[in-house]
Amino acid sequence: MNQDEAKRLAAVAALAELPEEGIVGLGSGSTAKLFIDEVGALVRAGRKIVGVPTSEGSRKQAESLGIPLLPDVGPWAIDVTVDGADEVSDALDLIKGGGAAHTREKIVNYASKRNVIVVDASKLSKRLGESWPLPLEILRFAQHNTEKTLGKYGQPRQRMKNDGSGPVLSDAGNLIVDLVCDPIADPAALDHALRQIPGVVETGLFVQRADLVLVAGEDGVRRLTR
Ligand code: 5RP
């Protein structure tokens, strides 16, 4: 099974976690995209699901599939959110933000009664930071001051577009910095420390925010719970 097949398997498995009707948070990234395709098929078949997108990309996809959406301003009472992750630790903490959407993803996660994470097995690590840098959303104002302070915790690297045409921006127009750090011993403490730095909008650390992780691999889909 290749990685794309595993992502699809995890995305399809998440459909069993949806309410018969209700409000569903729509994650971002390639695995969440496969999930949103499946939600679109359910809506076309008459299922009463209303979405809350976690990025402009997910919004556009959902709109193109005819999934009704709630307004951005909220307040929402989301039944379940299904989202991807870049890294999942043994403790089921997450690094997210590979798609620069982690601020909105975290807001939607916190507004959800339940959070289901869909990944292929390559995303599993013993400790966060073993295989993925930590994405941070920061303000452009005083960017270099913020980066200097971040240097206490790792090596900050501003994320640039692959074609070199400029910096990657979040949907809110902020910069993304990837913090290359050692494996993270205490994700909650690091998250707290980073969020105290003026100019840091949000971190990609999701500490104890996954109720269920669906991991797809050669042996099918495993269910990991806290
Ligand atoms: C976007 C995210 C994604 O969920 C994460 O990057 C995983 O993406 P993919 O499913 O493409 O591997 O956090 O900000």
PDB file of C-alpha atoms and ligand atoms in Angstrom:
ATOM      1  CA  MET A   1       0.000   0.000   0.000  1.00  0.00           C
ATOM      2  CA  ASN A   2       1.396   3.403  -0.909  1.00  0.00           C
ATOM      3  CA  GLN A   3       1.010   6.561   1.198  1.00  0.00           C
ATOM      4  CA  ASP A   4      -1.880   7.943  -0.853  1.00  0.00           C
ATOM      5  CA  GLU A   5      -3.825   4.685  -0.491  1.00  0.00           C
ATOM      6  CA  ALA A   6      -3.215   4.717   3.259  1.00  0.00           C
ATOM      7  CA  LYS A   7      -4.413   8.327   3.508  1.00  0.00           C
ATOM      8  CA  ARG A   8      -7.603   7.409   1.651  1.00  0.00           C
ATOM      9  CA  LEU A   9      -8.171   4.404   3.907  1.00  0.00           C
ATOM     10  CA  ALA A  10      -7.887   6.584   7.029  1.00  0.00           C
ATOM     11  CA  ALA A  11     -10.142   9.268   5.504  1.00  0.00           C
ATOM     12  CA  VAL A  12     -12.857   6.741   4.639  1.00  0.00           C
ATOM     13  CA  ALA A  13     -12.624   5.133   8.109  1.00  0.00           C
ATOM     14  CA  ALA A  14     -13.443   8.520   9.654  1.00  0.00           C
ATOM     15  CA  LEU A  15     -16.900   8.483   8.053  1.00  0.00           C
ATOM     16  CA  ALA A  16     -18.018   5.987  10.704  1.00  0.00           C
ATOM     17  CA  GLU A  17     -17.299   8.656  13.344  1.00  0.00           C
ATOM     18  CA  LEU A  18     -19.775  11.190  11.914  1.00  0.00           C
ATOM     19  CA  PRO A  19     -23.199  11.842  13.431  1.00  0.00           C
ATOM     20  CA  GLU A  20     -26.262  10.891  11.370  1.00  0.00           C
ATOM     21  CA  GLU A  21     -26.826  14.623  11.060  1.00  0.00           C
ATOM     22  CA  GLY A  22     -24.907  17.510  12.586  1.00  0.00           C
ATOM     23  CA  ILE A  23     -21.981  19.906  12.376  1.00  0.00           C
ATOM     24  CA  VAL A  24     -18.617  18.615  11.193  1.00  0.00           C
ATOM     25  CA  GLY A  25     -15.265  20.424  11.297  1.00  0.00           C
ATOM     26  CA  LEU A  26     -13.450  20.002   7.984  1.00  0.00           C
ATOM     27  CA  GLY A  27      -9.663  19.733   8.365  1.00  0.00           C
ATOM     28  CA  SER A  28      -6.941  20.817   5.932  1.00  0.00           C
ATOM     29  CA  GLY A  29      -4.211  19.001   4.034  1.00  0.00           C
ATOM     30  CA  SER A  30      -4.193  16.092   1.614  1.00  0.00           C
ATOM     31  CA  THR A  31      -5.751  13.512   3.977  1.00  0.00           C
ATOM     32  CA  ALA A  32      -8.507  15.884   5.112  1.00  0.00           C
ATOM     33  CA  LYS A  33      -9.128  16.675   1.433  1.00  0.00           C
ATOM     34  CA  LEU A  34      -9.935  13.017   0.780  1.00  0.00           C
ATOM     35  CA  PHE A  35     -12.266  13.059   3.789  1.00  0.00           C
ATOM     36  CA  ILE A  36     -14.073  16.196   2.502  1.00  0.00           C
ATOM     37  CA  ASP A  37     -14.617  14.461  -0.864  1.00  0.00           C
ATOM     38  CA  GLU A  38     -16.383  11.657   1.007  1.00  0.00           C
ATOM     39  CA  VAL A  39     -18.490  14.143   3.018  1.00  0.00           C
ATOM     40  CA  GLY A  40     -19.518  15.728  -0.285  1.00  0.00           C
ATOM     41  CA  ALA A  41     -20.772  12.330  -1.484  1.00  0.00           C
ATOM     42  CA  LEU A  42     -22.772  11.884   1.745  1.00  0.00           C
ATOM     43  CA  VAL A  43     -24.365  15.334   1.369  1.00  0.00           C
ATOM     44  CA  ARG A  44     -25.274  14.594  -2.249  1.00  0.00           C
ATOM     45  CA  ALA A  45     -26.926  11.390  -1.024  1.00  0.00           C
ATOM     46  CA  GLY A  46     -29.105  13.467   1.331  1.00  0.00           C
ATOM     47  CA  ARG A  47     -27.202  13.359   4.636  1.00  0.00           C
ATOM     48  CA  LYS A  48     -27.795  16.518   6.715  1.00  0.00           C
ATOM     49  CA  ILE A  49     -24.212  17.580   7.447  1.00  0.00           C
ATOM     50  CA  VAL A  50     -23.112  21.186   7.817  1.00  0.00           C
ATOM     51  CA  GLY A  51     -19.386  21.980   7.749  1.00  0.00           C
ATOM     52  CA  VAL A  52     -16.974  24.368   9.424  1.00  0.00           C
ATOM     53  CA  PRO A  53     -13.841  24.662   7.243  1.00  0.00           C
ATOM     54  CA  THR A  54     -10.383  25.093   8.781  1.00  0.00           C
ATOM     55  CA  SER A  55      -8.847  26.897   5.796  1.00  0.00           C
ATOM     56  CA  GLU A  56      -9.766  28.765   2.649  1.00  0.00           C
ATOM     57  CA  GLY A  57      -8.671  25.691   0.681  1.00  0.00           C
ATOM     58  CA  SER A  58     -11.087  23.463   2.574  1.00  0.00           C
ATOM     59  CA  ARG A  59     -13.818  26.066   2.204  1.00  0.00           C
ATOM     60  CA  LYS A  60     -13.394  26.220  -1.582  1.00  0.00           C
ATOM     61  CA  GLN A  61     -13.416  22.428  -1.829  1.00  0.00           C
ATOM     62  CA  ALA A  62     -16.513  22.109   0.396  1.00  0.00           C
ATOM     63  CA  GLU A  63     -18.354  24.806  -1.555  1.00  0.00           C
ATOM     64  CA  SER A  64     -17.522  23.106  -4.850  1.00  0.00           C
ATOM     65  CA  LEU A  65     -18.998  19.861  -3.483  1.00  0.00           C
ATOM     66  CA  GLY A  66     -22.200  21.560  -2.264  1.00  0.00           C
ATOM     67  CA  ILE A  67     -21.489  21.028   1.466  1.00  0.00           C
ATOM     68  CA  PRO A  68     -23.401  23.706   3.431  1.00  0.00           C
ATOM     69  CA  LEU A  69     -21.104  25.748   5.696  1.00  0.00           C
ATOM     70  CA  LEU A  70     -21.583  27.811   8.834  1.00  0.00           C
ATOM     71  CA  PRO A  71     -20.383  31.433   8.851  1.00  0.00           C
ATOM     72  CA  ASP A  72     -16.774  32.097   9.894  1.00  0.00           C
ATOM     73  CA  VAL A  73     -17.682  34.244  12.889  1.00  0.00           C
ATOM     74  CA  GLY A  74     -19.251  31.361  14.845  1.00  0.00           C
ATOM     75  CA  PRO A  75     -20.170  30.548  17.506  1.00  0.00           C
ATOM     76  CA  TRP A  76     -20.215  26.896  16.456  1.00  0.00           C
ATOM     77  CA  ALA A  77     -20.971  23.792  18.504  1.00  0.00           C
ATOM     78  CA  ILE A  78     -19.209  21.232  16.353  1.00  0.00           C
ATOM     79  CA  ASP A  79     -20.068  17.557  16.853  1.00  0.00           C
ATOM     80  CA  VAL A  80     -16.835  16.184  15.444  1.00  0.00           C
ATOM     81  CA  THR A  81     -13.844  17.513  13.512  1.00  0.00           C
ATOM     82  CA  VAL A  82     -11.790  15.298  11.231  1.00  0.00           C
ATOM     83  CA  ASP A  83      -8.293  16.603  10.459  1.00  0.00           C
ATOM     84  CA  GLY A  84      -4.837  15.356   9.490  1.00  0.00           C
ATOM     85  CA  ALA A  85      -1.516  15.770  11.306  1.00  0.00           C
ATOM     86  CA  ASP A  86       2.174  15.953  10.455  1.00  0.00           C
ATOM     87  CA  GLU A  87       3.385  14.023  13.482  1.00  0.00           C
ATOM     88  CA  VAL A  88       1.594  11.985  16.176  1.00  0.00           C
ATOM     89  CA  SER A  89       3.475  11.016  19.335  1.00  0.00           C
ATOM     90  CA  ASP A  90       3.050   7.960  21.551  1.00  0.00           C
ATOM     91  CA  ALA A  91       1.108  10.218  23.938  1.00  0.00           C
ATOM     92  CA  LEU A  92      -1.183  11.209  21.023  1.00  0.00           C
ATOM     93  CA  ASP A  93       0.021  14.794  20.971  1.00  0.00           C
ATOM     94  CA  LEU A  94       0.252  16.314  17.504  1.00  0.00           C
ATOM     95  CA  ILE A  95       2.336  18.598  15.361  1.00  0.00           C
ATOM     96  CA  LYS A  96       0.177  20.315  12.754  1.00  0.00           C
ATOM     97  CA  GLY A  97       0.674  23.215  10.352  1.00  0.00           C
ATOM     98  CA  GLY A  98       2.347  21.577   7.357  1.00  0.00           C
ATOM     99  CA  GLY A  99      -0.315  23.386   5.329  1.00  0.00           C
ATOM    100  CA  ALA A 100       0.040  26.649   7.317  1.00  0.00           C
ATOM    101  CA  ALA A 101      -3.530  26.252   8.601  1.00  0.00           C
ATOM    102  CA  HIS A 102      -2.826  25.354  12.234  1.00  0.00           C
ATOM    103  CA  THR A 103      -4.295  28.508  13.812  1.00  0.00           C
ATOM    104  CA  ARG A 104      -7.726  27.986  12.279  1.00  0.00           C
ATOM    105  CA  GLU A 105      -7.394  24.228  12.793  1.00  0.00           C
ATOM    106  CA  LYS A 106      -6.735  24.763  16.504  1.00  0.00           C
ATOM    107  CA  ILE A 107      -9.716  27.106  16.869  1.00  0.00           C
ATOM    108  CA  VAL A 108     -12.022  24.578  15.200  1.00  0.00           C
ATOM    109  CA  ASN A 109     -10.494  21.747  17.262  1.00  0.00           C
ATOM    110  CA  TYR A 110     -11.278  23.600  20.487  1.00  0.00           C
ATOM    111  CA  ALA A 111     -14.867  24.229  19.322  1.00  0.00           C
ATOM    112  CA  SER A 112     -15.442  20.487  18.715  1.00  0.00           C
ATOM    113  CA  LYS A 113     -16.943  17.994  21.116  1.00  0.00           C
ATOM    114  CA  ARG A 114     -14.738  15.339  19.538  1.00  0.00           C
ATOM    115  CA  ASN A 115     -11.588  15.392  17.392  1.00  0.00           C
ATOM    116  CA  VAL A 116     -10.650  12.576  15.043  1.00  0.00           C
ATOM    117  CA  ILE A 117      -7.202  12.633  13.415  1.00  0.00           C
ATOM    118  CA  VAL A 118      -6.566  10.745  10.180  1.00  0.00           C
ATOM    119  CA  VAL A 119      -2.999   9.788   9.256  1.00  0.00           C
ATOM    120  CA  ASP A 120      -0.927   7.181   7.475  1.00  0.00           C
ATOM    121  CA  ALA A 121       1.528   5.223   9.594  1.00  0.00           C
ATOM    122  CA  SER A 122       4.522   7.350   8.522  1.00  0.00           C
ATOM    123  CA  LYS A 123       3.249  10.131  10.820  1.00  0.00           C
ATOM    124  CA  LEU A 124       3.858   8.177  14.042  1.00  0.00           C
ATOM    125  CA  SER A 125       6.836   9.108  16.262  1.00  0.00           C
ATOM    126  CA  LYS A 126       7.814   8.320  19.787  1.00  0.00           C
ATOM    127  CA  ARG A 127       8.222  12.024  20.608  1.00  0.00           C
ATOM    128  CA  LEU A 128       7.144  15.116  18.672  1.00  0.00           C
ATOM    129  CA  GLY A 129       9.938  16.853  16.830  1.00  0.00           C
ATOM    130  CA  GLU A 130      11.710  13.620  15.889  1.00  0.00           C
ATOM    131  CA  SER A 131      10.792  13.931  12.244  1.00  0.00           C
ATOM    132  CA  TRP A 132       9.038  17.252  11.760  1.00  0.00           C
ATOM    133  CA  PRO A 133       9.877  20.884  12.663  1.00  0.00           C
ATOM    134  CA  LEU A 134       7.329  22.825  14.682  1.00  0.00           C
ATOM    135  CA  PRO A 135       5.284  25.288  12.583  1.00  0.00           C
ATOM    136  CA  LEU A 136       4.504  28.655  14.139  1.00  0.00           C
ATOM    137  CA  GLU A 137       2.347  31.447  12.776  1.00  0.00           C
ATOM    138  CA  ILE A 138       3.938  34.825  13.532  1.00  0.00           C
ATOM    139  CA  LEU A 139       3.194  38.452  12.756  1.00  0.00           C
ATOM    140  CA  ARG A 140       5.276  40.134  10.060  1.00  0.00           C
ATOM    141  CA  PHE A 141       5.698  43.163  12.372  1.00  0.00           C
ATOM    142  CA  ALA A 142       9.016  42.701  14.225  1.00  0.00           C
ATOM    143  CA  GLN A 143       9.472  39.344  12.509  1.00  0.00           C
ATOM    144  CA  HIS A 144      13.215  39.343  13.187  1.00  0.00           C
ATOM    145  CA  ASN A 145      12.762  40.155  16.896  1.00  0.00           C
ATOM    146  CA  THR A 146      10.308  37.290  17.208  1.00  0.00           C
ATOM    147  CA  GLU A 147      12.680  34.942  15.354  1.00  0.00           C
ATOM    148  CA  LYS A 148      15.560  35.985  17.615  1.00  0.00           C
ATOM    149  CA  THR A 149      13.532  35.094  20.706  1.00  0.00           C
ATOM    150  CA  LEU A 150      12.479  31.816  19.109  1.00  0.00           C
ATOM    151  CA  GLY A 151      16.178  30.995  18.761  1.00  0.00           C
ATOM    152  CA  LYS A 152      16.157  30.006  22.461  1.00  0.00           C
ATOM    153  CA  TYR A 153      13.979  27.032  21.566  1.00  0.00           C
ATOM    154  CA  GLY A 154      15.443  25.886  18.240  1.00  0.00           C
ATOM    155  CA  GLN A 155      16.431  27.153  14.804  1.00  0.00           C
ATOM    156  CA  PRO A 156      13.634  29.236  13.271  1.00  0.00           C
ATOM    157  CA  ARG A 157      13.331  28.959   9.483  1.00  0.00           C
ATOM    158  CA  GLN A 158      10.895  31.199   7.670  1.00  0.00           C
ATOM    159  CA  ARG A 159       8.793  29.069   5.314  1.00  0.00           C
ATOM    160  CA  MET A 160       9.093  30.146   1.677  1.00  0.00           C
ATOM    161  CA  LYS A 161       7.025  29.076  -1.316  1.00  0.00           C
ATOM    162  CA  ASN A 162       8.516  26.187  -3.294  1.00  0.00           C
ATOM    163  CA  ASP A 163       8.793  28.342  -6.428  1.00  0.00           C
ATOM    164  CA  GLY A 164      10.790  30.959  -4.478  1.00  0.00           C
ATOM    165  CA  SER A 165       8.205  33.655  -5.211  1.00  0.00           C
ATOM    166  CA  GLY A 166       7.922  34.785  -1.592  1.00  0.00           C
ATOM    167  CA  PRO A 167       6.993  33.778   1.931  1.00  0.00           C
ATOM    168  CA  VAL A 168       4.245  31.284   2.696  1.00  0.00           C
ATOM    169  CA  LEU A 169       1.360  33.171   4.341  1.00  0.00           C
ATOM    170  CA  SER A 170      -1.446  31.873   6.503  1.00  0.00           C
ATOM    171  CA  ASP A 171      -5.051  32.574   5.530  1.00  0.00           C
ATOM    172  CA  ALA A 172      -4.831  35.532   7.948  1.00  0.00           C
ATOM    173  CA  GLY A 173      -1.832  36.924   6.015  1.00  0.00           C
ATOM    174  CA  ASN A 174       0.766  36.068   8.683  1.00  0.00           C
ATOM    175  CA  LEU A 175       4.188  34.463   8.238  1.00  0.00           C
ATOM    176  CA  ILE A 176       5.005  30.832   8.977  1.00  0.00           C
ATOM    177  CA  VAL A 177       8.215  29.903  10.783  1.00  0.00           C
ATOM    178  CA  ASP A 178       9.294  26.263  11.122  1.00  0.00           C
ATOM    179  CA  LEU A 179      11.189  25.765  14.371  1.00  0.00           C
ATOM    180  CA  VAL A 180      13.750  22.988  14.037  1.00  0.00           C
ATOM    181  CA  CYS A 181      14.175  21.588  17.538  1.00  0.00           C
ATOM    182  CA  ASP A 182      15.251  18.511  19.421  1.00  0.00           C
ATOM    183  CA  PRO A 183      12.593  15.913  20.229  1.00  0.00           C
ATOM    184  CA  ILE A 184      10.138  17.688  22.515  1.00  0.00           C
ATOM    185  CA  ALA A 185      10.182  16.375  26.085  1.00  0.00           C
ATOM    186  CA  ASP A 186       7.244  18.432  27.368  1.00  0.00           C
ATOM    187  CA  PRO A 187       4.954  19.633  24.548  1.00  0.00           C
ATOM    188  CA  ALA A 188       2.538  21.433  26.917  1.00  0.00           C
ATOM    189  CA  ALA A 189       5.369  23.466  28.503  1.00  0.00           C
ATOM    190  CA  LEU A 190       6.882  24.344  25.124  1.00  0.00           C
ATOM    191  CA  ASP A 191       3.493  25.355  23.741  1.00  0.00           C
ATOM    192  CA  HIS A 192       2.927  27.582  26.763  1.00  0.00           C
ATOM    193  CA  ALA A 193       6.393  29.183  26.548  1.00  0.00           C
ATOM    194  CA  LEU A 194       6.131  29.886  22.812  1.00  0.00           C
ATOM    195  CA  ARG A 195       2.685  31.410  23.158  1.00  0.00           C
ATOM    196  CA  GLN A 196       4.055  33.930  25.676  1.00  0.00           C
ATOM    197  CA  ILE A 197       6.311  35.470  23.003  1.00  0.00           C
ATOM    198  CA  PRO A 198       4.789  38.661  21.585  1.00  0.00           C
ATOM    199  CA  GLY A 199       4.400  38.210  17.832  1.00  0.00           C
ATOM    200  CA  VAL A 200       3.677  34.485  18.004  1.00  0.00           C
ATOM    201  CA  VAL A 201       0.076  34.036  16.900  1.00  0.00           C
ATOM    202  CA  GLU A 202      -0.182  30.275  17.382  1.00  0.00           C
ATOM    203  CA  THR A 203       1.883  27.106  17.510  1.00  0.00           C
ATOM    204  CA  GLY A 204       1.343  23.833  15.680  1.00  0.00           C
ATOM    205  CA  LEU A 205       1.425  21.878  18.956  1.00  0.00           C
ATOM    206  CA  PHE A 206      -1.890  20.168  19.698  1.00  0.00           C
ATOM    207  CA  VAL A 207      -1.463  18.774  23.195  1.00  0.00           C
ATOM    208  CA  GLN A 208      -4.049  16.155  24.190  1.00  0.00           C
ATOM    209  CA  ARG A 209      -6.448  17.449  21.543  1.00  0.00           C
ATOM    210  CA  ALA A 210      -7.034  14.158  19.680  1.00  0.00           C
ATOM    211  CA  ASP A 211      -9.818  11.920  20.987  1.00  0.00           C
ATOM    212  CA  LEU A 212      -9.208   9.279  18.347  1.00  0.00           C
ATOM    213  CA  VAL A 213      -6.349   8.792  15.877  1.00  0.00           C
ATOM    214  CA  LEU A 214      -7.070   6.578  12.865  1.00  0.00           C
ATOM    215  CA  VAL A 215      -3.764   5.253  11.518  1.00  0.00           C
ATOM    216  CA  ALA A 216      -3.806   3.477   8.162  1.00  0.00           C
ATOM    217  CA  GLY A 217      -1.036   1.100   7.094  1.00  0.00           C
ATOM    218  CA  GLU A 218      -0.362  -2.392   5.790  1.00  0.00           C
ATOM    219  CA  ASP A 219      -2.321  -3.905   8.667  1.00  0.00           C
ATOM    220  CA  GLY A 220      -5.456  -1.833   7.925  1.00  0.00           C
ATOM    221  CA  VAL A 221      -6.740   0.977  10.145  1.00  0.00           C
ATOM    222  CA  ARG A 222      -5.696   1.097  13.805  1.00  0.00           C
ATOM    223  CA  ARG A 223      -7.682   3.090  16.357  1.00  0.00           C
ATOM    224  CA  LEU A 224      -5.535   4.901  18.925  1.00  0.00           C
ATOM    225  CA  THR A 225      -7.267   6.564  21.860  1.00  0.00           C
ATOM    226  CA  ARG A 226      -6.060   8.433  24.911  1.00  0.00           C
TER     227      ARG A 226
HETATM  228  C1  5RP B   1      -2.346  21.655   7.704  1.00  0.00           C
HETATM  229  C2  5RP B   1      -2.191  20.462   8.566  1.00  0.00           C
HETATM  230  C3  5RP B   1      -2.394  19.121   7.936  1.00  0.00           C
HETATM  231  O1  5RP B   1      -3.429  18.457   8.586  1.00  0.00           O
HETATM  232  C4  5RP B   1      -1.105  18.358   8.030  1.00  0.00           C
HETATM  233  O2  5RP B   1      -0.099  19.113   7.379  1.00  0.00           O
HETATM  234  C5  5RP B   1      -1.212  16.972   7.385  1.00  0.00           C
HETATM  235  O3  5RP B   1      -1.338  17.091   6.012  1.00  0.00           O
HETATM  236  P1  5RP B   1      -1.368  15.823   5.040  1.00  0.00           P
HETATM  237  O4  5RP B   1      -2.647  15.098   5.321  1.00  0.00           O
HETATM  238  O5  5RP B   1      -1.320  16.439   3.657  1.00  0.00           O
HETATM  239  O6  5RP B   1      -0.159  14.978   5.332  1.00  0.00           O
HETATM  240  O7  5RP B   1      -1.901  20.536   9.728  1.00  0.00           O
HETATM  241  O8  5RP B   1      -1.992  22.832   8.384  1.00  0.00           O
END
